Short mmCIF file of C-alpha atoms in Angstrom, two decimals:
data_model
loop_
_atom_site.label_atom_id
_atom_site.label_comp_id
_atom_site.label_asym_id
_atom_site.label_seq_id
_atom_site.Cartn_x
_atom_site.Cartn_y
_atom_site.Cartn_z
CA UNK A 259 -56.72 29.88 121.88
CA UNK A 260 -54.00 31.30 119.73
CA UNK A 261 -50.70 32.18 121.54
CA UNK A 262 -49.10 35.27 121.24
CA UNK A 263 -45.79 35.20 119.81
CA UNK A 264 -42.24 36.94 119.96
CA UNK A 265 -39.17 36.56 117.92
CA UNK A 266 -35.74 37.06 119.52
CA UNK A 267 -33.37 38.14 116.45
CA UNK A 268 -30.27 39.58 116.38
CA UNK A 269 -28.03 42.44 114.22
CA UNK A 270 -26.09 39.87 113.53
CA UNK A 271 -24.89 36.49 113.54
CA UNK A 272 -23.14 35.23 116.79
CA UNK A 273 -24.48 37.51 118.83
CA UNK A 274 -25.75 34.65 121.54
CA UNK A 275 -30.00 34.34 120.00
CA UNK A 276 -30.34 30.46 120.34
CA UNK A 277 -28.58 30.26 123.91
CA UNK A 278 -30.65 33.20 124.86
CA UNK A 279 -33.76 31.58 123.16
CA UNK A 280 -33.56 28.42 124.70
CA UNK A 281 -32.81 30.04 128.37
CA UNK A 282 -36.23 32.10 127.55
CA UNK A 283 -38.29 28.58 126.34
CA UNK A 284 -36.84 26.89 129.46
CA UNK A 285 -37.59 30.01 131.72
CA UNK A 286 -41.21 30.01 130.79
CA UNK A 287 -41.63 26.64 131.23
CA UNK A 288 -40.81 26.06 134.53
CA UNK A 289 -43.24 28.84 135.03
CA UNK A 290 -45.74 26.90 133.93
CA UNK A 291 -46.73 28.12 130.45
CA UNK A 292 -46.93 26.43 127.64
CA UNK A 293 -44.10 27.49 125.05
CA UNK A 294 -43.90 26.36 121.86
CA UNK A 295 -40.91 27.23 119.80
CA UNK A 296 -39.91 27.98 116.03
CA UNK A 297 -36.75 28.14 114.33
CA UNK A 298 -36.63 31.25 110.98
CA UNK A 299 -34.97 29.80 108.17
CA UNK A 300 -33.53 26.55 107.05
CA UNK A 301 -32.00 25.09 109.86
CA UNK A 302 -32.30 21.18 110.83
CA UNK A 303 -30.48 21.73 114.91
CA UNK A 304 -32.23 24.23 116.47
CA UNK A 305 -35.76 23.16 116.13
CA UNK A 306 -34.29 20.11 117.84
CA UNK A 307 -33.17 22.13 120.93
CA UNK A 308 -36.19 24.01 121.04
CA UNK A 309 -38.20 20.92 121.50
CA UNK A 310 -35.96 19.69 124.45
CA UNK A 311 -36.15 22.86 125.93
CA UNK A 312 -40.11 23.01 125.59
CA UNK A 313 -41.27 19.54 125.65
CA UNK A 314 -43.67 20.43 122.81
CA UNK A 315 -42.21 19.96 119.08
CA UNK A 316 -40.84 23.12 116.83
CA UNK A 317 -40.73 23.39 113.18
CA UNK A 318 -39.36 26.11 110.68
CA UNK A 319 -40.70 28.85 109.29
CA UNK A 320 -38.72 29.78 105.86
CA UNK A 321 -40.09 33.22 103.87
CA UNK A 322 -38.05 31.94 100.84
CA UNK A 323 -38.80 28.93 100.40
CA UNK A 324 -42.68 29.04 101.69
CA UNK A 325 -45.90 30.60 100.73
CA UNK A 326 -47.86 32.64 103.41
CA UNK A 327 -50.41 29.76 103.62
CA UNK A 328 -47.81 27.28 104.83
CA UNK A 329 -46.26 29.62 106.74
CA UNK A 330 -49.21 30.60 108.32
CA UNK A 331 -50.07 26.63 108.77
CA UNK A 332 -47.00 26.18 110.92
CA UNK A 333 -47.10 29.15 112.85
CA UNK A 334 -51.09 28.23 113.47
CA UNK A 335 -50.34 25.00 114.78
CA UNK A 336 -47.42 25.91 117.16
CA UNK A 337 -49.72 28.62 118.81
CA UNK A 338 -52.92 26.80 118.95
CA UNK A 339 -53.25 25.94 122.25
CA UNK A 340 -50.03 27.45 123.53
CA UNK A 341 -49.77 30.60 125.98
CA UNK A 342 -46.63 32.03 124.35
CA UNK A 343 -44.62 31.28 121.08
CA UNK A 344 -40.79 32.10 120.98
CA UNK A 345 -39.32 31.78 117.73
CA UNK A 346 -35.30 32.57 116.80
CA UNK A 347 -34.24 34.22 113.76
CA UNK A 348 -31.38 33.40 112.09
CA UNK A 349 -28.64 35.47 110.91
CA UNK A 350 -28.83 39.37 110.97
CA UNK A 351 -32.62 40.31 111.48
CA UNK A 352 -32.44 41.78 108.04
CA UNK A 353 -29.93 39.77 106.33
CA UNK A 354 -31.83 38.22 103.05
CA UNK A 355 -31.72 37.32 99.17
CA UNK A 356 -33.22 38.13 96.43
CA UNK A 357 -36.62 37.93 96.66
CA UNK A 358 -40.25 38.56 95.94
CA UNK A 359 -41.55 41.19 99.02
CA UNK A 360 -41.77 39.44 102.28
CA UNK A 361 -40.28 36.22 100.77
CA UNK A 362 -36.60 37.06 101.07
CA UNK A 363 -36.06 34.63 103.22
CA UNK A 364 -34.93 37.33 106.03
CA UNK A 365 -36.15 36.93 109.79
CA UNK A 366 -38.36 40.52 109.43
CA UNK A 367 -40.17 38.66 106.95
CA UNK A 368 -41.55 36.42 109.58
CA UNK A 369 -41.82 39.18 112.16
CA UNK A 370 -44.18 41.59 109.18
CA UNK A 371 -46.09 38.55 108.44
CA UNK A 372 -47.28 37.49 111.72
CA UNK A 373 -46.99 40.44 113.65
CA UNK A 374 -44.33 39.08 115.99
CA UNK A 375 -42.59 42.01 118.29
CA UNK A 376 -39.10 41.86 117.82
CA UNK A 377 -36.87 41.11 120.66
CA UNK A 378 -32.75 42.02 119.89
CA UNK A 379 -30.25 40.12 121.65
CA UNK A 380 -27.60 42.36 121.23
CA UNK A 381 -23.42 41.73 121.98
CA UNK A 382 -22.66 44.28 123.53
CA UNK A 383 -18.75 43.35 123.88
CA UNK A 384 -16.30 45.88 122.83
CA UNK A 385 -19.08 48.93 122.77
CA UNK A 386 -20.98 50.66 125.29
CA UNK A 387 -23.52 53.57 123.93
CA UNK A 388 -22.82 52.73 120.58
CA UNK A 389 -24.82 49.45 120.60
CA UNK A 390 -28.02 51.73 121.00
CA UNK A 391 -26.88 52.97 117.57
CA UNK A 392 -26.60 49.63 116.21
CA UNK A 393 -30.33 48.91 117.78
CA UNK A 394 -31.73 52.20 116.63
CA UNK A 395 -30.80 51.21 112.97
CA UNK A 396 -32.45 48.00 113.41
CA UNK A 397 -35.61 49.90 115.16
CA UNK A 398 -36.13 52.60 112.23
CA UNK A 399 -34.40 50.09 109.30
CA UNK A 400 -37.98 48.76 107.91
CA UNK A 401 -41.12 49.83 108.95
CA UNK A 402 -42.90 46.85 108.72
CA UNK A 403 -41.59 45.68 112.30
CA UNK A 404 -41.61 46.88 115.42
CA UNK A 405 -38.85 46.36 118.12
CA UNK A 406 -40.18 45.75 121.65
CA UNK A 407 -37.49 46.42 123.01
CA UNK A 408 -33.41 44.03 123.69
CA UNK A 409 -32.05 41.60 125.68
CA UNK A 410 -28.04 42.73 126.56
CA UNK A 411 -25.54 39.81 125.70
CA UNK A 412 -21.69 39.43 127.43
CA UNK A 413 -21.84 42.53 129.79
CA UNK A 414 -18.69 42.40 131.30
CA UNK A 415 -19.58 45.08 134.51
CA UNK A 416 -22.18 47.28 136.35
CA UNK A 417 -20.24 49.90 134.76
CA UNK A 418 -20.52 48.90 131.11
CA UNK A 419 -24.55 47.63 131.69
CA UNK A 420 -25.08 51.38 133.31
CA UNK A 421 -23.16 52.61 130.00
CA UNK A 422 -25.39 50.44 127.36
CA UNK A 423 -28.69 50.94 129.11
CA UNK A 424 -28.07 54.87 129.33
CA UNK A 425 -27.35 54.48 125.50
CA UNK A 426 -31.04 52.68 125.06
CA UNK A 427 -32.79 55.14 126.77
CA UNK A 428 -32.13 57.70 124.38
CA UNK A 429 -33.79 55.83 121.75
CA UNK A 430 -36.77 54.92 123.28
CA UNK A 431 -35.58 51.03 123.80
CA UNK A 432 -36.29 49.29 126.58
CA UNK A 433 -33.72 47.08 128.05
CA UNK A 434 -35.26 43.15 129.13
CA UNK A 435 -32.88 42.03 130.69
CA UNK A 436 -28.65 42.06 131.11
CA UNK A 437 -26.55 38.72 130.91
CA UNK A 438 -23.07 38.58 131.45
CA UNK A 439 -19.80 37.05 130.16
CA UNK A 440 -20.21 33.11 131.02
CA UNK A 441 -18.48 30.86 128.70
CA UNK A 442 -20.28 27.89 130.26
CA UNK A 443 -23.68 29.01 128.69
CA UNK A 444 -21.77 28.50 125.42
CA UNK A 445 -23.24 24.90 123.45
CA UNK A 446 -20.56 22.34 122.09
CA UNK A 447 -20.36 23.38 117.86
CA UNK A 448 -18.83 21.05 115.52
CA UNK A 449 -18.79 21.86 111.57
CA UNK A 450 -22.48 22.28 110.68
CA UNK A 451 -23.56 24.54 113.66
CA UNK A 452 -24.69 22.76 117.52
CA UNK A 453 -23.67 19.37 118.02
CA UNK A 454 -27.47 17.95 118.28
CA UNK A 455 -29.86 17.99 120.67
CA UNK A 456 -29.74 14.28 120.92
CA UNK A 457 -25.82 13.78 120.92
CA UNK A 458 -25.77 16.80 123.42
CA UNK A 459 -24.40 15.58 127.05
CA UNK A 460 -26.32 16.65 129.81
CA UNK A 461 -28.70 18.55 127.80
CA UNK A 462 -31.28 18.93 130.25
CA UNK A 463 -28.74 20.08 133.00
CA UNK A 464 -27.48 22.55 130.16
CA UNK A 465 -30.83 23.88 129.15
CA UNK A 466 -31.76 24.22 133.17
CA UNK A 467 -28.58 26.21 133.38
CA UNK A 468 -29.72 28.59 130.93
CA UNK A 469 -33.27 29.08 132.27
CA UNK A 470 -31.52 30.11 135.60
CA UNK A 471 -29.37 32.44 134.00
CA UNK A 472 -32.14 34.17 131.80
CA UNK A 473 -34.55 34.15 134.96
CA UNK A 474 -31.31 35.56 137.00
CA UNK A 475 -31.22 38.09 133.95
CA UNK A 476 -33.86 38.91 132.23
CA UNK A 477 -37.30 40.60 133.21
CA UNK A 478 -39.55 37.69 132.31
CA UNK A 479 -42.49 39.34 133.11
CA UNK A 480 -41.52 42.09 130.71
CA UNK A 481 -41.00 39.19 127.95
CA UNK A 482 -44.42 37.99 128.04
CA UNK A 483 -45.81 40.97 127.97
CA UNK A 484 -44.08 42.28 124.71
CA UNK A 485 -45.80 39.40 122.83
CA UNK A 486 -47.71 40.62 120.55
CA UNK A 487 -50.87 39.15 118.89
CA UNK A 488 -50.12 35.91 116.37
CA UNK A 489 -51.65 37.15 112.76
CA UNK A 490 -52.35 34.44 110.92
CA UNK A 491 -52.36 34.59 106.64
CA UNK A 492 -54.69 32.43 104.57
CA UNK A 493 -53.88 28.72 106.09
CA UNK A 494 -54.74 26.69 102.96
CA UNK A 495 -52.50 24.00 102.30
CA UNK A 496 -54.38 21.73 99.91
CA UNK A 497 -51.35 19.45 98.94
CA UNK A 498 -48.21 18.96 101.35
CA UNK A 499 -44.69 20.89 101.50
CA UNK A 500 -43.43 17.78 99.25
CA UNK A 501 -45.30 15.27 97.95
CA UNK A 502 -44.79 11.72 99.50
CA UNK A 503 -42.55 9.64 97.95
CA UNK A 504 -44.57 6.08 99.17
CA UNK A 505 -47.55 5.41 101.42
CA UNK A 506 -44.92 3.57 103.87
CA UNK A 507 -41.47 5.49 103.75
CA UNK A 508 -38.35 3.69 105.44
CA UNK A 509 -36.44 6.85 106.81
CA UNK A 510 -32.91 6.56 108.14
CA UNK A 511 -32.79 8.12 111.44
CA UNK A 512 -29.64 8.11 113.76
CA UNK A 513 -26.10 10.68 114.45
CA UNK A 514 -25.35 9.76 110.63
CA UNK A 515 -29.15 10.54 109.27
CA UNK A 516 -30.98 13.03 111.23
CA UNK A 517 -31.72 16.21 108.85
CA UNK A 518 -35.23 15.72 108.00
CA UNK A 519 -37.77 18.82 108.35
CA UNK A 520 -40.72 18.59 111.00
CA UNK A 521 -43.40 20.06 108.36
CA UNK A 522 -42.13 17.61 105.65
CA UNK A 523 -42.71 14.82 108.04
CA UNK A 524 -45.81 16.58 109.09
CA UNK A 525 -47.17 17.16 105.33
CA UNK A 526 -45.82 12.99 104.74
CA UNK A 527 -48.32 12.06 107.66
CA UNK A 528 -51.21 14.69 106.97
CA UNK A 529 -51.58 13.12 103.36
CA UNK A 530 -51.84 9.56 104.84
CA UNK A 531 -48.10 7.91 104.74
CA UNK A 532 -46.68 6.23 107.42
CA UNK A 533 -43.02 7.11 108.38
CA UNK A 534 -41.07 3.82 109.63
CA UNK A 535 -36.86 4.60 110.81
CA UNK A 536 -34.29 2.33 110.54
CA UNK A 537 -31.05 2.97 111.86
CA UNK A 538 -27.88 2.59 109.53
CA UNK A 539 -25.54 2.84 112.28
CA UNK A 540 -26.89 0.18 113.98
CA UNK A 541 -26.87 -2.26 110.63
CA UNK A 542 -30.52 -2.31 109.99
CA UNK A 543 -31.92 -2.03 106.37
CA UNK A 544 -35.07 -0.59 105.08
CA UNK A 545 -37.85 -2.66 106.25
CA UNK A 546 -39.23 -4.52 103.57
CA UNK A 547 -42.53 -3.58 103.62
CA UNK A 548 -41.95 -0.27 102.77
CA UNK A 549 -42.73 1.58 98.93
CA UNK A 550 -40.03 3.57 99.32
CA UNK A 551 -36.51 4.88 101.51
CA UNK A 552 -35.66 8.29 102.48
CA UNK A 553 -31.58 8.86 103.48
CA UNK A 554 -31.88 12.51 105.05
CA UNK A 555 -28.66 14.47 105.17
CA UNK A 556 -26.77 14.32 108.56
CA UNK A 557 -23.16 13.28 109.21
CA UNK A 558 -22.34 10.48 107.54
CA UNK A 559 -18.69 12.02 107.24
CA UNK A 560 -18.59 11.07 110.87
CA UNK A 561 -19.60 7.64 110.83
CA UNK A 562 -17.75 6.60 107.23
CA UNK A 563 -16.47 3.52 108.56
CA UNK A 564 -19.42 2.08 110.31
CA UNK A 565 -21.33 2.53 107.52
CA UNK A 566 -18.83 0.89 105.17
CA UNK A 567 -18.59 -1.95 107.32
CA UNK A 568 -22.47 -2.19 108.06
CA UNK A 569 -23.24 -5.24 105.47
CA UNK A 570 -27.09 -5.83 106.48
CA UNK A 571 -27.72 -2.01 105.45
CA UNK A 572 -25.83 -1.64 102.53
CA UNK A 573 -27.21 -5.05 101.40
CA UNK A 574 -30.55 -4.93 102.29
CA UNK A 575 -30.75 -0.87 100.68
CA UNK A 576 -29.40 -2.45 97.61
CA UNK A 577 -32.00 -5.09 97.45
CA UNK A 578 -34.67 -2.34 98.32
CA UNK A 579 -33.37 -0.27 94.91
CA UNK A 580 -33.82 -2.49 92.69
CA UNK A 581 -38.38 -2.54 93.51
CA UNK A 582 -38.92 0.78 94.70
CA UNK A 583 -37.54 4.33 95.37
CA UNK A 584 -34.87 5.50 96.72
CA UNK A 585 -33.66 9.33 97.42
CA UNK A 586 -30.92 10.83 99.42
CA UNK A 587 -30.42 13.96 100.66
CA UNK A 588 -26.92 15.76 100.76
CA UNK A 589 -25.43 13.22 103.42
CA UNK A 590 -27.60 10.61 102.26
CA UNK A 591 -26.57 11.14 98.53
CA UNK A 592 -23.14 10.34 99.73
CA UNK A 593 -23.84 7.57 101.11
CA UNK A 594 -25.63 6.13 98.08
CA UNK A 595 -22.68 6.85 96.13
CA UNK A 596 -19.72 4.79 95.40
CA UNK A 597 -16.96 6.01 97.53
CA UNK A 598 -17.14 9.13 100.84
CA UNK A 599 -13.50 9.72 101.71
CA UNK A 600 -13.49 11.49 105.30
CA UNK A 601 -11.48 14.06 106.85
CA UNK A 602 -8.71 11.66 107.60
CA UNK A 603 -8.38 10.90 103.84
CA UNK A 604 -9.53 7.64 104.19
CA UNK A 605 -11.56 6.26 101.35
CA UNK A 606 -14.35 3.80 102.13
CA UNK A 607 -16.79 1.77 99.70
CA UNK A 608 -20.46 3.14 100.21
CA UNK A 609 -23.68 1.51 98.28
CA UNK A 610 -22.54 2.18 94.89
CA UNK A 611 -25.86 2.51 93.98
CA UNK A 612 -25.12 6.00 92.15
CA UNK A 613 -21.61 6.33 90.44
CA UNK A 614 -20.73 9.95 92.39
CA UNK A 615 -17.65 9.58 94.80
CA UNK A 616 -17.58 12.28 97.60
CA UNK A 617 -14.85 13.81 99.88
CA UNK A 618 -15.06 15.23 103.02
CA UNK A 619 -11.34 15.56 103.48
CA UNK A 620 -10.72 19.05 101.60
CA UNK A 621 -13.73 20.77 102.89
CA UNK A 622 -15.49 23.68 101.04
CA UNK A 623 -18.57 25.52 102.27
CA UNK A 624 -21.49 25.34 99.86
CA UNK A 625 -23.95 27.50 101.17
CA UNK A 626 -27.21 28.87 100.31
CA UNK A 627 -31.12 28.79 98.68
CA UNK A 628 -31.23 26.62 95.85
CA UNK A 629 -34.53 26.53 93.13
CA UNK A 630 -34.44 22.72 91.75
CA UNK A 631 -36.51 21.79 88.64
CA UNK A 632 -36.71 18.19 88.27
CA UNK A 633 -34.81 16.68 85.13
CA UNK A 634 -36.75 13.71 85.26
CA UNK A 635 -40.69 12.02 86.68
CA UNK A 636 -39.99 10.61 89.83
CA UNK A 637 -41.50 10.27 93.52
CA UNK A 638 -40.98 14.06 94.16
CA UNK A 639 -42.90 14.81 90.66
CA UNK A 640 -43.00 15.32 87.01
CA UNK A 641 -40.46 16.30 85.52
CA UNK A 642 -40.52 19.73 85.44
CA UNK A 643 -41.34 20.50 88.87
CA UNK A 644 -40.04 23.29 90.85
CA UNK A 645 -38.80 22.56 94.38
CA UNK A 646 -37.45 25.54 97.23
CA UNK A 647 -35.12 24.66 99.14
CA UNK A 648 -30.90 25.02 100.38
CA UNK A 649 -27.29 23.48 100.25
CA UNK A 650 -25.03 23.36 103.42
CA UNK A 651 -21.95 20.92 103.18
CA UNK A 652 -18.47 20.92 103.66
CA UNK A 653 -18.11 17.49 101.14
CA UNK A 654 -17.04 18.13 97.63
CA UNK A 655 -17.81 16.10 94.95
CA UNK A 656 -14.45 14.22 93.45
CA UNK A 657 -16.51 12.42 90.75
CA UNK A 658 -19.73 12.73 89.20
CA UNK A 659 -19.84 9.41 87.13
CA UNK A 660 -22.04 8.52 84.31
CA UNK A 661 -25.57 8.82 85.83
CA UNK A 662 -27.72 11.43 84.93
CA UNK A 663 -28.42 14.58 86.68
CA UNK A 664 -31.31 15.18 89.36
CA UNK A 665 -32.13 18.39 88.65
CA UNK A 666 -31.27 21.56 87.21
CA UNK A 667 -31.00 24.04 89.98
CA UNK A 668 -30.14 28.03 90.52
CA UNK A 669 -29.94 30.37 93.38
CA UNK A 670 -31.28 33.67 93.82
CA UNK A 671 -28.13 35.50 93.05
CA UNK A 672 -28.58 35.33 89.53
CA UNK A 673 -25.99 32.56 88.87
CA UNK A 674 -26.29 30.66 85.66
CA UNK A 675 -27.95 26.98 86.21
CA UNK A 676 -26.46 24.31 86.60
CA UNK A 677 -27.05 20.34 86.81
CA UNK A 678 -27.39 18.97 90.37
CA UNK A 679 -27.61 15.56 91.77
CA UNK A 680 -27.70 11.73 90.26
CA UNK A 681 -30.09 9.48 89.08
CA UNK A 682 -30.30 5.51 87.82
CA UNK A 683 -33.28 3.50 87.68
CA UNK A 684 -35.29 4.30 90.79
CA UNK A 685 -32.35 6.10 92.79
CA UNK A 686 -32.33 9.42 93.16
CA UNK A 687 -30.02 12.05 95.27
CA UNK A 688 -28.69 15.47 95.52
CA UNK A 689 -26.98 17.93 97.63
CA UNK A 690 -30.31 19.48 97.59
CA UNK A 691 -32.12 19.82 100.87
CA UNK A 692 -36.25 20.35 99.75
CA UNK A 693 -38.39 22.30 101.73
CA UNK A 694 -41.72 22.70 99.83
CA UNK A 695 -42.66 22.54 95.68
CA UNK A 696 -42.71 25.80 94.18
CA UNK A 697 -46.26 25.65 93.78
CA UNK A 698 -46.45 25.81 96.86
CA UNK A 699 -44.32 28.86 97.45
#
């Protein structure tokens, strides 16, 4: 059985989506249906949430970076077997880059290719009737999608729903469901988006909350039946997202180390490696009888100190380098470098095992899709390869050092290239978060 599928997007940003999604995985749940969840876009956190609100696991589904066969792989998988999928945009339902048509990396995309409905969870704070303008734009805006109808977000009366729904029925859109003001439904944030999932207090407790306040809400009934029918594209994925980088990969995995995509993992496992973590923060180092180490990106900004002072790790990680592989990812590159100085402005030694020094105490946002081609052969591939994928850090880099660059890398906006990342000798990092080769998308 293939589950029928929804995707709650928003006009724009902050408009109250992944509360609302969760409250709707949590909500169906305790019905009794089987919910699997999907997060549009590059985003590490909120496939983490949807999990715990589900109990099943979530993945993302990224138009830029990913051809319609993996796309439709992930999707497949998440609805075989379900009863309902709900998935959560990101950004503006529109809002894109640059792209080849319906790889733009905008939440429509998703919507056109698997023939999701459209659910809007729309803020209707400060505005009455004029959010059905706002709603109608997003109805008519491309053709490709169709908008079942919206979900009302921080009502603050009877008076002002009465006003917003009498605005939605002039445009033909029905209204789901109402939720008021509540600042409680609101999830703890720190600098990269949710606190996660697994550093969350009380999660469960907080995602119960939000079921009962959709349920209170929202015309579930009315939800499931706007689902529309899951359209799968070709599902022909011949070689993973990313190539392997050993047949037994040491992962880091704990609060510092956690940013690690579920179809990489998945594509790792499909093409026969075993994934073993280790836990940094806790002083462990790579297992030994591993081919190869994977630091994800995380918060390592956070945890500067403990990792300084964690002697096994940074011994054992060194000892690992000098046999086989290893690659870090954004937070992980940092932490192979020589020195992370954190938002205090406190400067602490790190594994030196690539000469970059990083700060995280004058923070700039670095945002956005990044294309990587590979300066050099390595674990990843030839050099030469193309790899899709994203930057989001605060850290800057203070020095690069002698090593050699990574890759060569450019975003969609047209922006001349530019040299990314470190290598020496069988270490490897970037800033660069990989989704999938470019062959592949």
């Amino acid at each position: 059985m293939i589950a029928r599928g929804l995707l709650i997007a928003a006009p724009r940003s902050g408009s109250g989506k992944t509360t609302i999604t969760l409250g709707l995985q949590r909500a169906l749940v305790r019905r009794g249906l089987t919910v699997r969840g999907l997060k549009c876009g590059p985003d590490y956190i909120d496939p983490a949430f949807h999990a715990a609100a589900t109990g099943a696991a979530s993945a993302n589904l990224d138009s830029y970076a990913m051809s319609d066969g993996l796309l439709g792989h992930i999707a497949g998988e998440a609805a075989d077997g379900a009863d309902i999928v709900i998935a959560e945009g990101s950004m503006g339902l529109f809002d894109a880059v640059p792209g080849a048509a319906g790889h733009t990396g905008a939440s429509a995309d998703i919507a056109a290719l698997l023939g999701w409905p459209v659910v809007l969870v729309i803020d209707v704070s400060g505005q009455a009737q004029s959010a059905a303008a706002v709603a109608l734009g997003c109805k008519v805006y491309d053709p490709r999608i169709r908008v079942a109808g919206v979900i009302l977000n921080k009502v603050a009366s009877a008076r002002h729903e009465r006003l917003v729904r009498q605005g939605m029925e002039l445009i033909g859109l029905p209204v789901l469901g109402a939720l008021p003001r509540e600042a409680s439904l609101i999830l703890p944030e720190r600098h990269l988006g949710l606190v996660q999932a697994g550093e969350t207090a009380d999660l469960h407790a907080r995602l119960d909350a939000l079921a009962e306040a959709v349920s209170a809400a929202v015309d579930l009934e009315a939800v499931i039946a706007a689902a529309g029918e899951t359209r799968l594209p070709s599902t022909e994925t011949a070689t993973p997202p990313l190539p392997p980088p050993g047949r037994r990969i040491a992962i880091a995995r704990d609060a510092a180390f956690s940013f690690v995509y579920p179809h990489v993992e998945a594509g790792w496992r499909a093409a026969g490696a075993e994934i073993v973590p280790f836990s940094p923060l806790r002083d462990e180092p790579p297992p030994e009888d591993c081919d190869a180490c994977w630091l994800p990106g995380g918060y390592p900004e956070l945890h500067a100190g403990t990792l300084a002072a964690a002697g096994r790790f940074l011994g054992g990680l060194r000892r690992f380098a000098e046999t086989r592989p290893v690659h870090g990812e954004c937070g992980g590159y940092m932490v192979l470098g020589r020195k992370l100085t954190d938002a205090d402005g406190v400067t602490h030694a790190m594994a030196g095992l690539l000469s970059v020094e990083t700060s995280f105490a004058k923070r700039k946002m670095n945002l956005g899709y990044r294309r990587a081609v590979l300066e050099a052969d390595g674990r990843l591939g030839p050099a030469g390869t193309a790899l899709t994928g994203h930057e989001f850090h605060y850290a800057s880099i203070v020095t690069q050092g002698e090593d050699r660059p990574f890759a060569t890398v450019r975003d969609p906006h047209g922006s001349p290239p530019a040299v990314a990342g470190s290598r020496r000798g069988l270490v490897t990092g970037s800033f660069f978060h990989a989704i999938a080769t470019a062959e592949s998308a």
